[in-house]
Amino acid sequence: MKNNLEILKRCGVRPTPQRIAVVKYIFESKGHPDADTILENVRKTCPTISRATVYNTLNLLVAKGLLQTQILKGRTVIFDPNTQKHHHFVDDATGKVFDIPWDTLKVSQNKTLQGFQVRDYQVIMRGRRES
Amino acid sequence: MKNNLEILKRCGVRPTPQRIAVVKYIFESKGHPDADTILENVRKTCPTISRATVYNTLNLLVAKGLLQTQILKGRTVIFDPNTQKHHHFVDDATGKVFDIPWDTLKVSQNKTLQGFQVRDYQVIMRGRRES
DNA sequence: AATAAATATTGACAATGTTAAAAATAGGAT
DNA sequence: ATCCTATTTTTAACATTGTCAATATTTATT
C-alpha cells in the first residue's frame, strides 16, 4: 500500500489531515463510493470534516487525474480510483458497480462513424451478478 | 408522423391534453431532452402544465416502454424516444447526445466474464462531433 | 345529474451538489 | 517566536433535479 500522503504531495496538493483522510478511504476501500458514503466513512476518523471539504477534495483529485467520476447508478456521481481504461458492470439488484478489465471486451467498428471523432469510450453492462 | 394520440391509446393510457402535449414534444423533437427542457417547451402549447405532471407522464411512458432513460451528460436524466437497442455518442463541447445504430459496433468477448450475467449493454463514446 | 375513479395541480420535501463569506490553519519572512 | 499572508476548512445558504401527499379538477359510469 502506497503512502497516501505521498500521493497528495506528488501532485502538488497540500496534504491536510482532511485530504489525507479522504484519500485514505478512497484508495483503500477500492470500491466506487459516492460522496455521501465517503463523507460518512471519513468522519469515523476525522469527525469534524465538512460536506464541502469532501466535495472540494474529490473535485481536486479528479482535476489532478487521481480519480475518475462515473454516473452509473441513479443520478449520483461515484468516484473511481481506477483511472486506467476499463469497462463497467452494474448489478441490477444492488446497484453495485464492478470494474471490467479493458481487455475483457473488444469493440470493433462494422461501419465507419462519419463525423464523430471518438476520444474515449466504454462499455456499460447491466445484469445480475452471480454467486 | 404517427398520431400521438394513438400512441397513448394503444398502451392503455388515457390521452389527456397534458399527456398528448408531452408525447407530441418528445416524439417530434427527436432529440434527447431532459425533463426541464420538456417542461419549458410543452408549456408553449399547454401553459398550465405542472412540473409534477410532466414527470408523472414521463415516468408513465418509461414504464410503458415508450421511452428509455439515460444519464449521459451531467447528472440529469434524459428521455430517449428511441427504444431500440443503440449506442450513444456524447459531444464533449456541447453535451449533445447522438444515437449510434446498434450494428455500427460489435462488442465481443476476449475472456469469459465469470459471475456476470449480462442482461443489457451499450457503448458510450465521447469526443468531438465534426462538421 | 350524482357518484366514483382517474388525473392534474400545488406546494412541501428530499437528495445531491455548489458557492460565498467567515473562521481556522499553515508557511514564510523577519 | 511573531507577524503577515495565502490556503484551507467550515458554515450556511442556495441551486438543481426529482418525488410525494393532499387537494382540486376532470372524466366516466350509472
PDB file of C-alpha atoms (C1' of nucleotides) in Angstrom:
ATOM      1  CA  MET A   1       0.000   0.000   0.000  1.00  0.00           C
ATOM      2  CA  LYS A   2       1.415   3.308  -1.122  1.00  0.00           C
ATOM      3  CA  ASN A   3       1.589   6.175   1.283  1.00  0.00           C
ATOM      4  CA  ASN A   4      -1.491   8.310   0.855  1.00  0.00           C
ATOM      5  CA  LEU A   5       0.437  11.328   1.951  1.00  0.00           C
ATOM      6  CA  GLU A   6       2.858  10.810  -0.919  1.00  0.00           C
ATOM      7  CA  ILE A   7       0.016  10.678  -3.386  1.00  0.00           C
ATOM      8  CA  LEU A   8      -1.051  14.163  -2.422  1.00  0.00           C
ATOM      9  CA  LYS A   9       2.422  15.652  -2.281  1.00  0.00           C
ATOM     10  CA  ARG A  10       3.328  14.266  -5.640  1.00  0.00           C
ATOM     11  CA  CYS A  11       0.575  16.173  -7.360  1.00  0.00           C
ATOM     12  CA  GLY A  12       1.217  19.410  -5.562  1.00  0.00           C
ATOM     13  CA  VAL A  13      -1.691  19.400  -3.172  1.00  0.00           C
ATOM     14  CA  ARG A  14      -1.077  20.358   0.413  1.00  0.00           C
ATOM     15  CA  PRO A  15      -1.654  17.227   2.457  1.00  0.00           C
ATOM     16  CA  THR A  16      -4.040  18.395   5.121  1.00  0.00           C
ATOM     17  CA  PRO A  17      -5.480  15.876   7.571  1.00  0.00           C
ATOM     18  CA  GLN A  18      -8.855  16.117   5.868  1.00  0.00           C
ATOM     19  CA  ARG A  19      -7.425  15.401   2.460  1.00  0.00           C
ATOM     20  CA  ILE A  20      -5.332  12.550   3.740  1.00  0.00           C
ATOM     21  CA  ALA A  21      -8.403  11.013   5.311  1.00  0.00           C
ATOM     22  CA  VAL A  22     -10.373  11.250   2.084  1.00  0.00           C
ATOM     23  CA  VAL A  23      -7.558   9.811   0.013  1.00  0.00           C
ATOM     24  CA  LYS A  24      -7.020   7.050   2.510  1.00  0.00           C
ATOM     25  CA  TYR A  25     -10.641   5.996   2.403  1.00  0.00           C
ATOM     26  CA  ILE A  26     -10.983   6.042  -1.350  1.00  0.00           C
ATOM     27  CA  PHE A  27      -7.764   4.287  -2.209  1.00  0.00           C
ATOM     28  CA  GLU A  28      -8.085   1.671   0.475  1.00  0.00           C
ATOM     29  CA  SER A  29     -11.773   0.893   0.057  1.00  0.00           C
ATOM     30  CA  LYS A  30     -11.263   0.069  -3.610  1.00  0.00           C
ATOM     31  CA  GLY A  31     -14.936   0.412  -4.319  1.00  0.00           C
ATOM     32  CA  HIS A  32     -16.949   3.003  -6.192  1.00  0.00           C
ATOM     33  CA  PRO A  33     -18.224   5.179  -3.382  1.00  0.00           C
ATOM     34  CA  ASP A  34     -20.386   8.234  -3.784  1.00  0.00           C
ATOM     35  CA  ALA A  35     -19.692  11.475  -1.950  1.00  0.00           C
ATOM     36  CA  ASP A  36     -22.030  10.718   0.930  1.00  0.00           C
ATOM     37  CA  THR A  37     -20.521   7.318   1.561  1.00  0.00           C
ATOM     38  CA  ILE A  38     -17.119   8.917   1.581  1.00  0.00           C
ATOM     39  CA  LEU A  39     -18.282  11.613   3.983  1.00  0.00           C
ATOM     40  CA  GLU A  40     -19.771   9.104   6.388  1.00  0.00           C
ATOM     41  CA  ASN A  41     -16.727   6.892   6.441  1.00  0.00           C
ATOM     42  CA  VAL A  42     -14.141   9.630   6.618  1.00  0.00           C
ATOM     43  CA  ARG A  43     -15.969  11.102   9.602  1.00  0.00           C
ATOM     44  CA  LYS A  44     -15.169   7.952  11.535  1.00  0.00           C
ATOM     45  CA  THR A  45     -11.555   9.032  11.707  1.00  0.00           C
ATOM     46  CA  CYS A  46     -11.998  12.739  11.104  1.00  0.00           C
ATOM     47  CA  PRO A  47     -15.321  13.626  12.688  1.00  0.00           C
ATOM     48  CA  THR A  48     -15.259  17.349  12.014  1.00  0.00           C
ATOM     49  CA  ILE A  49     -14.825  17.195   8.285  1.00  0.00           C
ATOM     50  CA  SER A  50     -17.493  19.046   6.399  1.00  0.00           C
ATOM     51  CA  ARG A  51     -19.517  18.143   3.370  1.00  0.00           C
ATOM     52  CA  ALA A  52     -17.939  20.968   1.404  1.00  0.00           C
ATOM     53  CA  THR A  53     -14.409  19.839   2.149  1.00  0.00           C
ATOM     54  CA  VAL A  54     -15.181  16.359   0.942  1.00  0.00           C
ATOM     55  CA  TYR A  55     -16.558  17.713  -2.307  1.00  0.00           C
ATOM     56  CA  ASN A  56     -13.652  20.135  -2.671  1.00  0.00           C
ATOM     57  CA  THR A  57     -11.158  17.363  -2.151  1.00  0.00           C
ATOM     58  CA  LEU A  58     -12.883  14.969  -4.509  1.00  0.00           C
ATOM     59  CA  ASN A  59     -13.135  17.561  -7.246  1.00  0.00           C
ATOM     60  CA  LEU A  60      -9.499  18.426  -6.716  1.00  0.00           C
ATOM     61  CA  LEU A  61      -8.462  14.808  -7.034  1.00  0.00           C
ATOM     62  CA  VAL A  62     -10.486  14.468 -10.201  1.00  0.00           C
ATOM     63  CA  ALA A  63      -8.817  17.573 -11.626  1.00  0.00           C
ATOM     64  CA  LYS A  64      -5.424  16.099 -10.763  1.00  0.00           C
ATOM     65  CA  GLY A  65      -6.326  12.890 -12.510  1.00  0.00           C
ATOM     66  CA  LEU A  66      -6.242  10.694  -9.425  1.00  0.00           C
ATOM     67  CA  LEU A  67      -9.919   9.849  -9.622  1.00  0.00           C
ATOM     68  CA  GLN A  68     -12.491   9.440 -12.325  1.00  0.00           C
ATOM     69  CA  THR A  69     -16.173  10.108 -11.998  1.00  0.00           C
ATOM     70  CA  GLN A  70     -18.930   7.931 -13.309  1.00  0.00           C
ATOM     71  CA  ILE A  71     -22.691   8.100 -13.209  1.00  0.00           C
ATOM     72  CA  LEU A  72     -23.893   4.549 -13.281  1.00  0.00           C
ATOM     73  CA  LYS A  73     -26.493   4.178 -10.576  1.00  0.00           C
ATOM     74  CA  GLY A  74     -29.260   6.669 -10.275  1.00  0.00           C
ATOM     75  CA  ARG A  75     -28.201  10.264 -10.593  1.00  0.00           C
ATOM     76  CA  THR A  76     -25.353  10.283  -8.141  1.00  0.00           C
ATOM     77  CA  VAL A  77     -21.743  10.651  -9.037  1.00  0.00           C
ATOM     78  CA  ILE A  78     -19.413   7.880  -7.993  1.00  0.00           C
ATOM     79  CA  PHE A  79     -15.676   8.271  -7.643  1.00  0.00           C
ATOM     80  CA  ASP A  80     -13.497   5.641  -9.183  1.00  0.00           C
ATOM     81  CA  PRO A  81      -9.869   5.301  -8.079  1.00  0.00           C
ATOM     82  CA  ASN A  82      -9.191   3.135 -11.099  1.00  0.00           C
ATOM     83  CA  THR A  83      -8.024   5.648 -13.686  1.00  0.00           C
ATOM     84  CA  GLN A  84      -6.926   3.094 -16.213  1.00  0.00           C
ATOM     85  CA  LYS A  85      -9.228   2.326 -19.083  1.00  0.00           C
ATOM     86  CA  HIS A  86     -11.864  -0.147 -18.045  1.00  0.00           C
ATOM     87  CA  HIS A  87     -15.480  -1.035 -18.572  1.00  0.00           C
ATOM     88  CA  HIS A  88     -18.238  -1.285 -16.016  1.00  0.00           C
ATOM     89  CA  PHE A  89     -20.853  -3.752 -14.933  1.00  0.00           C
ATOM     90  CA  VAL A  90     -23.771  -2.612 -12.782  1.00  0.00           C
ATOM     91  CA  ASP A  91     -25.721  -5.162 -10.775  1.00  0.00           C
ATOM     92  CA  ASP A  92     -29.451  -4.703 -11.337  1.00  0.00           C
ATOM     93  CA  ALA A  93     -30.418  -5.793  -7.860  1.00  0.00           C
ATOM     94  CA  THR A  94     -27.910  -3.943  -5.732  1.00  0.00           C
ATOM     95  CA  GLY A  95     -26.635  -1.181  -7.967  1.00  0.00           C
ATOM     96  CA  LYS A  96     -23.131  -2.298  -7.109  1.00  0.00           C
ATOM     97  CA  VAL A  97     -20.549  -1.378  -9.708  1.00  0.00           C
ATOM     98  CA  PHE A  98     -17.817  -3.694 -10.890  1.00  0.00           C
ATOM     99  CA  ASP A  99     -14.776  -2.820 -12.952  1.00  0.00           C
ATOM    100  CA  ILE A 100     -14.341  -4.946 -16.032  1.00  0.00           C
ATOM    101  CA  PRO A 101     -10.760  -5.093 -17.305  1.00  0.00           C
ATOM    102  CA  TRP A 102     -10.273  -3.335 -20.596  1.00  0.00           C
ATOM    103  CA  ASP A 103      -9.038  -6.413 -22.444  1.00  0.00           C
ATOM    104  CA  THR A 104     -12.057  -8.495 -21.490  1.00  0.00           C
ATOM    105  CA  LEU A 105     -14.030  -6.945 -24.311  1.00  0.00           C
ATOM    106  CA  LYS A 106     -13.208  -5.906 -27.796  1.00  0.00           C
ATOM    107  CA  VAL A 107     -15.215  -3.199 -29.526  1.00  0.00           C
ATOM    108  CA  SER A 108     -14.851  -3.103 -33.271  1.00  0.00           C
ATOM    109  CA  GLN A 109     -16.420  -0.966 -35.926  1.00  0.00           C
ATOM    110  CA  ASN A 110     -18.559  -2.523 -38.585  1.00  0.00           C
ATOM    111  CA  LYS A 111     -19.353   0.737 -40.251  1.00  0.00           C
ATOM    112  CA  THR A 112     -17.426   3.963 -40.247  1.00  0.00           C
ATOM    113  CA  LEU A 113     -18.641   6.567 -37.866  1.00  0.00           C
ATOM    114  CA  GLN A 114     -18.665   9.563 -40.104  1.00  0.00           C
ATOM    115  CA  GLY A 115     -18.428  12.887 -38.359  1.00  0.00           C
ATOM    116  CA  PHE A 116     -17.613  11.514 -34.939  1.00  0.00           C
ATOM    117  CA  GLN A 117     -14.107  11.774 -33.545  1.00  0.00           C
ATOM    118  CA  VAL A 118     -14.040   9.390 -30.616  1.00  0.00           C
ATOM    119  CA  ARG A 119     -11.772  10.474 -27.781  1.00  0.00           C
ATOM    120  CA  ASP A 120     -12.866   7.839 -25.340  1.00  0.00           C
ATOM    121  CA  TYR A 121     -15.409   5.099 -24.921  1.00  0.00           C
ATOM    122  CA  GLN A 122     -16.523   2.445 -22.516  1.00  0.00           C
ATOM    123  CA  VAL A 123     -18.968  -0.406 -22.402  1.00  0.00           C
ATOM    124  CA  ILE A 124     -21.553  -0.322 -19.665  1.00  0.00           C
ATOM    125  CA  MET A 125     -23.162  -3.650 -18.910  1.00  0.00           C
ATOM    126  CA  ARG A 126     -26.087  -4.296 -16.645  1.00  0.00           C
ATOM    127  CA  GLY A 127     -27.409  -7.547 -15.305  1.00  0.00           C
ATOM    128  CA  ARG A 128     -27.197  -9.989 -12.479  1.00  0.00           C
ATOM    129  CA  ARG A 129     -24.073 -10.649 -10.507  1.00  0.00           C
ATOM    130  CA  GLU A 130     -23.967 -14.356  -9.740  1.00  0.00           C
ATOM    131  CA  SER A 131     -22.633 -16.209  -6.754  1.00  0.00           C
TER     132      SER A 131
ATOM    133  CA  MET B   1     -45.655  11.151 -38.423  1.00  0.00           C
ATOM    134  CA  LYS B   2     -47.757   8.834 -36.313  1.00  0.00           C
ATOM    135  CA  ASN B   3     -50.646  10.186 -34.377  1.00  0.00           C
ATOM    136  CA  ASN B   4     -49.520  10.970 -30.869  1.00  0.00           C
ATOM    137  CA  LEU B   5     -52.974  10.355 -29.579  1.00  0.00           C
ATOM    138  CA  GLU B   6     -52.859   6.837 -30.965  1.00  0.00           C
ATOM    139  CA  ILE B   7     -49.595   6.168 -29.192  1.00  0.00           C
ATOM    140  CA  LEU B   8     -51.213   6.829 -25.845  1.00  0.00           C
ATOM    141  CA  LYS B   9     -54.419   4.949 -26.534  1.00  0.00           C
ATOM    142  CA  ARG B  10     -52.567   1.916 -27.765  1.00  0.00           C
ATOM    143  CA  CYS B  11     -50.817   1.434 -24.466  1.00  0.00           C
ATOM    144  CA  GLY B  12     -53.887   1.981 -22.369  1.00  0.00           C
ATOM    145  CA  VAL B  13     -53.159   5.439 -21.098  1.00  0.00           C
ATOM    146  CA  ARG B  14     -55.903   7.984 -21.094  1.00  0.00           C
ATOM    147  CA  PRO B  15     -54.952  10.637 -23.611  1.00  0.00           C
ATOM    148  CA  THR B  16     -55.322  13.843 -21.667  1.00  0.00           C
ATOM    149  CA  PRO B  17     -54.283  17.128 -23.259  1.00  0.00           C
ATOM    150  CA  GLN B  18     -51.248  17.286 -20.993  1.00  0.00           C
ATOM    151  CA  ARG B  19     -50.074  13.822 -21.942  1.00  0.00           C
ATOM    152  CA  ILE B  20     -50.650  14.454 -25.614  1.00  0.00           C
ATOM    153  CA  ALA B  21     -48.574  17.610 -25.396  1.00  0.00           C
ATOM    154  CA  VAL B  22     -45.709  15.786 -23.726  1.00  0.00           C
ATOM    155  CA  VAL B  23     -45.798  12.928 -26.193  1.00  0.00           C
ATOM    156  CA  LYS B  24     -46.002  15.337 -29.082  1.00  0.00           C
ATOM    157  CA  TYR B  25     -42.933  17.243 -27.993  1.00  0.00           C
ATOM    158  CA  ILE B  26     -40.791  14.219 -27.309  1.00  0.00           C
ATOM    159  CA  PHE B  27     -41.625  12.226 -30.386  1.00  0.00           C
ATOM    160  CA  GLU B  28     -41.446  15.183 -32.724  1.00  0.00           C
ATOM    161  CA  SER B  29     -38.305  16.791 -31.356  1.00  0.00           C
ATOM    162  CA  LYS B  30     -36.384  13.568 -31.880  1.00  0.00           C
ATOM    163  CA  GLY B  31     -33.675  14.688 -29.531  1.00  0.00           C
ATOM    164  CA  HIS B  32     -32.707  13.611 -26.055  1.00  0.00           C
ATOM    165  CA  PRO B  33     -34.404  16.213 -23.903  1.00  0.00           C
ATOM    166  CA  ASP B  34     -34.310  16.350 -20.140  1.00  0.00           C
ATOM    167  CA  ALA B  35     -37.410  16.923 -18.055  1.00  0.00           C
ATOM    168  CA  ASP B  36     -36.903  20.660 -17.736  1.00  0.00           C
ATOM    169  CA  THR B  37     -36.492  21.146 -21.458  1.00  0.00           C
ATOM    170  CA  ILE B  38     -39.654  19.169 -21.972  1.00  0.00           C
ATOM    171  CA  LEU B  39     -41.488  21.226 -19.383  1.00  0.00           C
ATOM    172  CA  GLU B  40     -40.419  24.522 -20.948  1.00  0.00           C
ATOM    173  CA  ASN B  41     -41.374  23.507 -24.442  1.00  0.00           C
ATOM    174  CA  VAL B  42     -44.631  21.818 -23.585  1.00  0.00           C
ATOM    175  CA  ARG B  43     -45.692  24.954 -21.743  1.00  0.00           C
ATOM    176  CA  LYS B  44     -45.607  26.838 -25.016  1.00  0.00           C
ATOM    177  CA  THR B  45     -48.696  24.975 -26.100  1.00  0.00           C
ATOM    178  CA  CYS B  46     -50.007  23.947 -22.710  1.00  0.00           C
ATOM    179  CA  PRO B  47     -49.063  26.746 -20.343  1.00  0.00           C
ATOM    180  CA  THR B  48     -50.713  25.412 -17.227  1.00  0.00           C
ATOM    181  CA  ILE B  49     -48.988  22.066 -17.133  1.00  0.00           C
ATOM    182  CA  SER B  50     -47.138  21.427 -13.916  1.00  0.00           C
ATOM    183  CA  ARG B  51     -43.712  20.044 -13.230  1.00  0.00           C
ATOM    184  CA  ALA B  52     -45.245  17.059 -11.485  1.00  0.00           C
ATOM    185  CA  THR B  53     -47.493  16.174 -14.396  1.00  0.00           C
ATOM    186  CA  VAL B  54     -44.552  16.214 -16.757  1.00  0.00           C
ATOM    187  CA  TYR B  55     -42.642  13.880 -14.500  1.00  0.00           C
ATOM    188  CA  ASN B  56     -45.683  11.671 -13.994  1.00  0.00           C
ATOM    189  CA  THR B  57     -46.204  11.412 -17.718  1.00  0.00           C
ATOM    190  CA  LEU B  58     -42.553  10.743 -18.470  1.00  0.00           C
ATOM    191  CA  ASN B  59     -42.323   8.051 -15.842  1.00  0.00           C
ATOM    192  CA  LEU B  60     -45.520   6.527 -17.151  1.00  0.00           C
ATOM    193  CA  LEU B  61     -44.159   6.441 -20.681  1.00  0.00           C
ATOM    194  CA  VAL B  62     -40.980   4.836 -19.447  1.00  0.00           C
ATOM    195  CA  ALA B  63     -42.990   2.200 -17.601  1.00  0.00           C
ATOM    196  CA  LYS B  64     -44.968   1.541 -20.767  1.00  0.00           C
ATOM    197  CA  GLY B  65     -41.764   1.116 -22.720  1.00  0.00           C
ATOM    198  CA  LEU B  66     -42.285   4.103 -24.994  1.00  0.00           C
ATOM    199  CA  LEU B  67     -39.242   5.928 -23.673  1.00  0.00           C
ATOM    200  CA  GLN B  68     -35.890   4.987 -22.289  1.00  0.00           C
ATOM    201  CA  THR B  69     -33.918   6.985 -19.783  1.00  0.00           C
ATOM    202  CA  GLN B  70     -30.221   7.642 -19.971  1.00  0.00           C
ATOM    203  CA  ILE B  71     -27.777   9.604 -17.874  1.00  0.00           C
ATOM    204  CA  LEU B  72     -25.085  10.749 -20.225  1.00  0.00           C
ATOM    205  CA  LYS B  73     -24.459  14.397 -19.511  1.00  0.00           C
ATOM    206  CA  GLY B  74     -24.059  15.669 -16.025  1.00  0.00           C
ATOM    207  CA  ARG B  75     -26.453  14.161 -13.538  1.00  0.00           C
ATOM    208  CA  THR B  76     -29.707  14.780 -15.302  1.00  0.00           C
ATOM    209  CA  VAL B  77     -31.899  12.121 -16.763  1.00  0.00           C
ATOM    210  CA  ILE B  78     -32.603  12.388 -20.447  1.00  0.00           C
ATOM    211  CA  PHE B  79     -35.542  10.751 -22.168  1.00  0.00           C
ATOM    212  CA  ASP B  80     -34.867   8.858 -25.328  1.00  0.00           C
ATOM    213  CA  PRO B  81     -37.739   8.050 -27.693  1.00  0.00           C
ATOM    214  CA  ASN B  82     -35.532   5.539 -29.447  1.00  0.00           C
ATOM    215  CA  THR B  83     -36.312   2.316 -27.622  1.00  0.00           C
ATOM    216  CA  GLN B  84     -34.440   0.054 -29.963  1.00  0.00           C
ATOM    217  CA  LYS B  85     -31.004  -1.102 -28.971  1.00  0.00           C
ATOM    218  CA  HIS B  86     -28.459   1.540 -29.807  1.00  0.00           C
ATOM    219  CA  HIS B  87     -25.261   3.087 -28.577  1.00  0.00           C
ATOM    220  CA  HIS B  88     -24.566   6.709 -27.709  1.00  0.00           C
ATOM    221  CA  PHE B  89     -22.076   9.380 -28.591  1.00  0.00           C
ATOM    222  CA  VAL B  90     -21.779  12.474 -26.418  1.00  0.00           C
ATOM    223  CA  ASP B  91     -20.169  15.596 -27.813  1.00  0.00           C
ATOM    224  CA  ASP B  92     -17.560  16.955 -25.413  1.00  0.00           C
ATOM    225  CA  ALA B  93     -18.158  20.563 -26.305  1.00  0.00           C
ATOM    226  CA  THR B  94     -21.916  20.757 -26.374  1.00  0.00           C
ATOM    227  CA  GLY B  95     -23.046  17.735 -24.386  1.00  0.00           C
ATOM    228  CA  LYS B  96     -25.308  16.890 -27.270  1.00  0.00           C
ATOM    229  CA  VAL B  97     -26.211  13.209 -27.478  1.00  0.00           C
ATOM    230  CA  PHE B  98     -26.294  11.222 -30.690  1.00  0.00           C
ATOM    231  CA  ASP B  99     -27.748   7.783 -31.239  1.00  0.00           C
ATOM    232  CA  ILE B 100     -25.363   5.325 -32.812  1.00  0.00           C
ATOM    233  CA  PRO B 101     -27.074   2.449 -34.623  1.00  0.00           C
ATOM    234  CA  TRP B 102     -26.589  -0.883 -32.934  1.00  0.00           C
ATOM    235  CA  ASP B 103     -24.905  -2.533 -35.883  1.00  0.00           C
ATOM    236  CA  THR B 104     -22.274   0.157 -36.203  1.00  0.00           C
ATOM    237  CA  LEU B 105     -20.259  -1.502 -33.468  1.00  0.00           C
ATOM    238  CA  LYS B 106     -19.549  -5.039 -32.499  1.00  0.00           C
ATOM    239  CA  VAL B 107     -18.665  -5.927 -28.938  1.00  0.00           C
ATOM    240  CA  SER B 108     -17.032  -9.288 -28.496  1.00  0.00           C
ATOM    241  CA  GLN B 109     -15.656 -11.095 -25.510  1.00  0.00           C
ATOM    242  CA  ASN B 110     -11.991 -11.957 -25.309  1.00  0.00           C
ATOM    243  CA  LYS B 111     -12.236 -13.512 -21.910  1.00  0.00           C
ATOM    244  CA  THR B 112     -15.211 -15.031 -20.202  1.00  0.00           C
ATOM    245  CA  LEU B 113     -16.960 -12.845 -17.719  1.00  0.00           C
ATOM    246  CA  GLN B 114     -17.321 -15.243 -14.866  1.00  0.00           C
ATOM    247  CA  GLY B 115     -20.076 -14.451 -12.447  1.00  0.00           C
ATOM    248  CA  PHE B 116     -21.714 -11.750 -14.526  1.00  0.00           C
ATOM    249  CA  GLN B 117     -24.963 -12.405 -16.317  1.00  0.00           C
ATOM    250  CA  VAL B 118     -25.308  -9.574 -18.776  1.00  0.00           C
ATOM    251  CA  ARG B 119     -28.885  -8.513 -19.448  1.00  0.00           C
ATOM    252  CA  ASP B 120     -28.067  -5.446 -21.462  1.00  0.00           C
ATOM    253  CA  TYR B 121     -25.144  -3.342 -22.520  1.00  0.00           C
ATOM    254  CA  GLN B 122     -24.280  -0.290 -24.523  1.00  0.00           C
ATOM    255  CA  VAL B 123     -21.199   1.527 -25.692  1.00  0.00           C
ATOM    256  CA  ILE B 124     -20.894   5.157 -24.668  1.00  0.00           C
ATOM    257  CA  MET B 125     -18.481   7.173 -26.745  1.00  0.00           C
ATOM    258  CA  ARG B 126     -17.320  10.692 -26.084  1.00  0.00           C
ATOM    259  CA  GLY B 127     -15.443  13.050 -28.327  1.00  0.00           C
ATOM    260  CA  ARG B 128     -15.831  15.738 -30.883  1.00  0.00           C
ATOM    261  CA  ARG B 129     -18.641  15.920 -33.367  1.00  0.00           C
ATOM    262  CA  GLU B 130     -17.204  17.156 -36.642  1.00  0.00           C
ATOM    263  CA  SER B 131     -18.757  19.418 -39.213  1.00  0.00           C
TER     264      SER B 131
ATOM    265  C1'  DA C   1     -77.362  14.849 -12.560  1.00  0.00           C
ATOM    266  C1'  DA C   2     -74.913  12.013  -8.943  1.00  0.00           C
ATOM    267  C1'  DT C   3     -71.268   9.361  -7.839  1.00  0.00           C
ATOM    268  C1'  DA C   4     -66.866   7.147  -8.276  1.00  0.00           C
ATOM    269  C1'  DA C   5     -62.486   6.850 -10.449  1.00  0.00           C
ATOM    270  C1'  DA C   6     -58.687   8.785 -12.657  1.00  0.00           C
ATOM    271  C1'  DT C   7     -55.839  12.645 -13.410  1.00  0.00           C
ATOM    272  C1'  DA C   8     -53.713  17.375 -12.623  1.00  0.00           C
ATOM    273  C1'  DT C   9     -52.026  20.848  -9.712  1.00  0.00           C
ATOM    274  C1'  DT C  10     -49.859  22.793  -5.868  1.00  0.00           C
ATOM    275  C1'  DG C  11     -46.584  23.092  -2.529  1.00  0.00           C
ATOM    276  C1'  DA C  12     -43.671  20.797   0.509  1.00  0.00           C
ATOM    277  C1'  DC C  13     -39.982  17.856   0.732  1.00  0.00           C
ATOM    278  C1'  DA C  14     -35.566  15.072  -0.299  1.00  0.00           C
ATOM    279  C1'  DA C  15     -31.109  14.202  -2.282  1.00  0.00           C
ATOM    280  C1'  DT C  16     -27.092  15.839  -4.361  1.00  0.00           C
ATOM    281  C1'  DG C  17     -24.046  19.247  -5.223  1.00  0.00           C
ATOM    282  C1'  DT C  18     -22.132  24.241  -5.431  1.00  0.00           C
ATOM    283  C1'  DT C  19     -20.949  28.683  -3.641  1.00  0.00           C
ATOM    284  C1'  DA C  20     -19.732  32.784  -0.806  1.00  0.00           C
ATOM    285  C1'  DA C  21     -18.208  34.544   3.428  1.00  0.00           C
ATOM    286  C1'  DA C  22     -16.172  33.955   7.794  1.00  0.00           C
ATOM    287  C1'  DA C  23     -13.030  31.317  10.737  1.00  0.00           C
ATOM    288  C1'  DA C  24      -9.108  28.468  11.254  1.00  0.00           C
ATOM    289  C1'  DT C  25      -4.654  26.843   9.838  1.00  0.00           C
ATOM    290  C1'  DA C  26      -0.106  26.589   7.924  1.00  0.00           C
ATOM    291  C1'  DG C  27       4.097  28.605   5.744  1.00  0.00           C
ATOM    292  C1'  DG C  28       7.489  32.130   5.393  1.00  0.00           C
ATOM    293  C1'  DA C  29       9.958  36.321   6.458  1.00  0.00           C
ATOM    294  C1'  DT C  30      11.826  38.973   9.844  1.00  0.00           C
TER     295       DT C  30
ATOM    296  C1'  DA D   1       8.862  33.383  18.388  1.00  0.00           C
ATOM    297  C1'  DT D   2       5.815  36.739  15.979  1.00  0.00           C
ATOM    298  C1'  DC D   3       3.527  38.703  12.446  1.00  0.00           C
ATOM    299  C1'  DC D   4       1.736  38.534   7.814  1.00  0.00           C
ATOM    300  C1'  DT D   5      -0.192  36.266   4.030  1.00  0.00           C
ATOM    301  C1'  DA D   6      -2.142  32.645   1.439  1.00  0.00           C
ATOM    302  C1'  DT D   7      -4.510  28.494   1.727  1.00  0.00           C
ATOM    303  C1'  DT D   8      -7.869  25.650   3.592  1.00  0.00           C
ATOM    304  C1'  DT D   9     -11.943  24.485   6.306  1.00  0.00           C
ATOM    305  C1'  DT D  10     -16.292  25.367   7.957  1.00  0.00           C
ATOM    306  C1'  DT D  11     -20.878  27.083   7.969  1.00  0.00           C
ATOM    307  C1'  DA D  12     -24.932  28.151   5.969  1.00  0.00           C
ATOM    308  C1'  DA D  13     -27.386  29.481   2.180  1.00  0.00           C
ATOM    309  C1'  DC D  14     -28.560  28.279  -2.279  1.00  0.00           C
ATOM    310  C1'  DA D  15     -29.404  25.587  -6.834  1.00  0.00           C
ATOM    311  C1'  DT D  16     -30.923  21.736  -9.324  1.00  0.00           C
ATOM    312  C1'  DT D  17     -33.340  17.645 -10.095  1.00  0.00           C
ATOM    313  C1'  DG D  18     -36.780  14.834  -8.819  1.00  0.00           C
ATOM    314  C1'  DT D  19     -40.526  12.788  -5.659  1.00  0.00           C
ATOM    315  C1'  DC D  20     -44.622  12.798  -2.823  1.00  0.00           C
ATOM    316  C1'  DA D  21     -49.007  13.736  -0.492  1.00  0.00           C
ATOM    317  C1'  DA D  22     -53.030  16.418  -0.296  1.00  0.00           C
ATOM    318  C1'  DT D  23     -56.381  18.865  -2.764  1.00  0.00           C
ATOM    319  C1'  DA D  24     -58.834  20.102  -6.791  1.00  0.00           C
ATOM    320  C1'  DT D  25     -60.383  19.013 -11.173  1.00  0.00           C
ATOM    321  C1'  DT D  26     -61.875  16.339 -14.846  1.00  0.00           C
ATOM    322  C1'  DT D  27     -63.820  12.210 -16.833  1.00  0.00           C
ATOM    323  C1'  DA D  28     -66.530   8.024 -16.956  1.00  0.00           C
ATOM    324  C1'  DT D  29     -70.450   5.349 -15.320  1.00  0.00           C
ATOM    325  C1'  DT D  30     -74.797   4.797 -13.649  1.00  0.00           C
TER     326       DT D  30
END
